[in-house]
Short mmCIF file of C-alpha atoms in Angstrom, two decimals:
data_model
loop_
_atom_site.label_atom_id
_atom_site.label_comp_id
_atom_site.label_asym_id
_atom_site.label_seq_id
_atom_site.Cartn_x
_atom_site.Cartn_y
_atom_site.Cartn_z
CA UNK Q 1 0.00 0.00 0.00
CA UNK Q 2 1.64 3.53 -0.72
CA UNK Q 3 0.71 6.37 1.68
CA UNK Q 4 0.56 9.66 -0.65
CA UNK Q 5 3.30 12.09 -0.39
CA UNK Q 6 1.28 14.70 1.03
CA UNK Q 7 -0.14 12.38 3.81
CA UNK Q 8 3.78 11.11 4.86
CA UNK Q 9 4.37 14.95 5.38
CA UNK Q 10 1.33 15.64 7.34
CA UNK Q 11 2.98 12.56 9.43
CA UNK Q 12 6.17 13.70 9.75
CA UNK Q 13 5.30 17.52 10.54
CA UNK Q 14 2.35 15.89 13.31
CA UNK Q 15 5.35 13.52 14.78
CA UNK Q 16 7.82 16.37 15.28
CA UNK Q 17 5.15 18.81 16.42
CA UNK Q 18 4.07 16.01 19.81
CA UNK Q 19 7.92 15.81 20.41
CA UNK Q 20 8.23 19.55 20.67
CA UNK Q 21 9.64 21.45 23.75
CA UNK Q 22 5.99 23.48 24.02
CA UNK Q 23 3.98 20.03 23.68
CA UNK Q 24 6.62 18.59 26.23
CA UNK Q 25 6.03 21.54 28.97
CA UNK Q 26 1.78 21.11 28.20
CA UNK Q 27 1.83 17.67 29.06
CA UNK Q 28 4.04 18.34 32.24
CA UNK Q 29 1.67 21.01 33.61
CA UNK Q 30 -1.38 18.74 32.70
CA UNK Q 31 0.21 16.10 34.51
CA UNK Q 32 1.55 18.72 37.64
CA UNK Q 33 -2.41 20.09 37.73
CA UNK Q 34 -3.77 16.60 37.98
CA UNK Q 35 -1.73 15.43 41.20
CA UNK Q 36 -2.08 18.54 42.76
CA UNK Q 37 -6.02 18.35 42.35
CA UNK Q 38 -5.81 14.76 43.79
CA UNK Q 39 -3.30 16.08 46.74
CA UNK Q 40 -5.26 18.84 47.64
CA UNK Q 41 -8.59 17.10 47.63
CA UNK Q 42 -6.93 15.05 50.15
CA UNK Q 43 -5.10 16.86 52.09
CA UNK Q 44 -7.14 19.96 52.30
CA UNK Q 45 -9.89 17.10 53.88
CA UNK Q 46 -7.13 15.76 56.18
CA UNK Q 47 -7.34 12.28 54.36
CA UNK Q 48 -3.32 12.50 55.44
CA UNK Q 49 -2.60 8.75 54.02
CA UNK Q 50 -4.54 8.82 50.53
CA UNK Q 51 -2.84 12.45 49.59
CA UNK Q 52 0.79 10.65 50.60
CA UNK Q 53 -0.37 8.52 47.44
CA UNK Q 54 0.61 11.90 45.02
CA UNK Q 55 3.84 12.89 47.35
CA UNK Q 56 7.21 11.95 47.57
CA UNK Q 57 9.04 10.39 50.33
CA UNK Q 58 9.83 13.85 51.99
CA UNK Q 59 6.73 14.93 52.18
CA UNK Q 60 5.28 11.72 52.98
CA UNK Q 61 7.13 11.32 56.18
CA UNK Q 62 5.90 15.15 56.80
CA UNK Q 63 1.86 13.77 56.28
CA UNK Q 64 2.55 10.87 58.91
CA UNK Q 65 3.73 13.37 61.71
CA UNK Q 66 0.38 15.40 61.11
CA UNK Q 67 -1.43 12.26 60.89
CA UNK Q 68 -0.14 11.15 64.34
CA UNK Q 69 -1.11 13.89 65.91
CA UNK Q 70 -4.62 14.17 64.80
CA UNK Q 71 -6.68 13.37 67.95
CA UNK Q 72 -10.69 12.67 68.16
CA UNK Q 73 -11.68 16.06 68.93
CA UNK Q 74 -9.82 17.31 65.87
CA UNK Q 75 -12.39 14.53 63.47
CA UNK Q 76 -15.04 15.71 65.34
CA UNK Q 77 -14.40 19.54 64.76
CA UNK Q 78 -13.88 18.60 60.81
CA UNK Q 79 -17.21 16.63 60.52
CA UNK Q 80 -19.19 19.03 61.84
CA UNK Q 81 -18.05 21.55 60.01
CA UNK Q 82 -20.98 23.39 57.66
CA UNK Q 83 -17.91 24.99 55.16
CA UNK Q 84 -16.51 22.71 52.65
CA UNK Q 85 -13.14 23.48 52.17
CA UNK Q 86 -12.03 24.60 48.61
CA UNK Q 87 -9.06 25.23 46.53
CA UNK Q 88 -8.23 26.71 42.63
CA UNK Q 89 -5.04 26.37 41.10
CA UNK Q 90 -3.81 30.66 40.86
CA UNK Q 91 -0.58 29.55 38.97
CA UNK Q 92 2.09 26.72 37.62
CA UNK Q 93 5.52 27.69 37.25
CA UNK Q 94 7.87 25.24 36.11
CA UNK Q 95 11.17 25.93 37.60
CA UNK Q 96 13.40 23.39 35.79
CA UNK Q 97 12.82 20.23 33.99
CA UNK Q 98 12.23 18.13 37.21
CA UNK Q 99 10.77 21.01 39.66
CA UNK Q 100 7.20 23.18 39.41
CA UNK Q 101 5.46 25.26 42.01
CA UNK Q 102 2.34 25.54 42.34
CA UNK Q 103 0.05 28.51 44.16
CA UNK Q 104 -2.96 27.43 45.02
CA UNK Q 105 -6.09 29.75 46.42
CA UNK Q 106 -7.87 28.41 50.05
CA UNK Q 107 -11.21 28.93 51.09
CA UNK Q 108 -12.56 27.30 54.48
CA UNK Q 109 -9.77 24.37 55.28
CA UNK Q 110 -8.98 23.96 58.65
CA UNK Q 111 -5.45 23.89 59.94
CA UNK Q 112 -4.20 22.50 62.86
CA UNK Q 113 -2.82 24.46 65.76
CA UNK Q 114 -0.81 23.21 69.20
CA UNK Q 115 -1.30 19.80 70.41
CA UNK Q 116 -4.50 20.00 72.36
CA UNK Q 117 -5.97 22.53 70.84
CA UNK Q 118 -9.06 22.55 67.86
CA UNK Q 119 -8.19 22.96 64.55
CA UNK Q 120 -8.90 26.68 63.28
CA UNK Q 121 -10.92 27.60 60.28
CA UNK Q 122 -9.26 29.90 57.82
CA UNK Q 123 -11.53 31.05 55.72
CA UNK Q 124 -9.12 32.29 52.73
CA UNK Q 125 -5.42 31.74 52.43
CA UNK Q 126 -2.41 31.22 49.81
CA UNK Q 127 -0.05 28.53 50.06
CA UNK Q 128 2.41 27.10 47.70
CA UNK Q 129 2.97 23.27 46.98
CA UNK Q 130 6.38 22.45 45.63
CA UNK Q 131 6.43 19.71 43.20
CA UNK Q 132 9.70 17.10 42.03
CA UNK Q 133 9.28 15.22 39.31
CA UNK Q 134 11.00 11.77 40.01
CA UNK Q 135 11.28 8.89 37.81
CA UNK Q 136 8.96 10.27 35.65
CA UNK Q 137 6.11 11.16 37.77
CA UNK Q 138 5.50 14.30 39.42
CA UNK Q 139 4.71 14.26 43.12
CA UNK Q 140 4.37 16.49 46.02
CA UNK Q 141 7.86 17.52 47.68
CA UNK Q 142 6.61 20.42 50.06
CA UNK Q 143 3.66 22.71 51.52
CA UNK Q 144 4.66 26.22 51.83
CA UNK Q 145 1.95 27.94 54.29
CA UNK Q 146 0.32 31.67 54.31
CA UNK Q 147 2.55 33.12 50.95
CA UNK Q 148 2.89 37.01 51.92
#
């Protein structure tokens, strides 16, 4: 079977056009919004061990010390709660090949406070998640609370 001249171009200019820098960086911010919707939907809900599932080991370790010290009063304080808490992506900025932060908008997540005390609601904030991509995947390296 021959494949028209004018159809082997349109294959060869499509072919170099997915393995373009651009098309590269569009698939890395696709991929950098997608686990930090899953990590925040977790995390932002204080479901500590599903949003280690879209972290790396760093921040992992950093989700079991909160996890630890979440106490029965603190579940009870976020299950009654009437606010749901919220988040929107403001911006991606993709440092180098391997690193990306991203600043995401708060509304209504509660944040923990001393040992013994409730959680407190914060009804808007800014905070920054630091992302490493590692072994091909991207994954949540670090929180950054309250940006200025």
């Amino acid at each position: 079977m021959k494949i028209p001249f004018s159809a082997f171009i349109l294959l060869i200019i499509c072919i170099f056009f997915s393995c373009s820098p651009e098309n590269k960086e569009n698939k890395d911010e696709m991929e950098i919004l997608s686990v930090t919707d899953s990590f925040a939907t977790k995390y932002y809900t204080w479901r500590f061990k599903d949003a280690a599932r879209f972290s790396d080991e760093e921040c992992t370790k950093f989700l079991r010390f909160l996890s630890s010290n979440v106490n029965q009063k603190d579940i009870d304080v976020l299950t009654k709660s009437k606010e749901a808490p919220g988040f929107s992506v403001d911006s991606v900025e993709i440092k180098e090949a391997d690193l990306a932060n991203v600043t995401l908008n708060l509304t209504n997540i509660y944040q923990m406070d001393s040992l013994g005390l409730e959680p407190k609601l914060t009804s808007k904030t800014t905070q920054k998640l630091i992302l490493r991509k590692n072994n091909g995947q991207w994954k949540v390296n670090k929180i950054i609370d309250k940006l200025p």
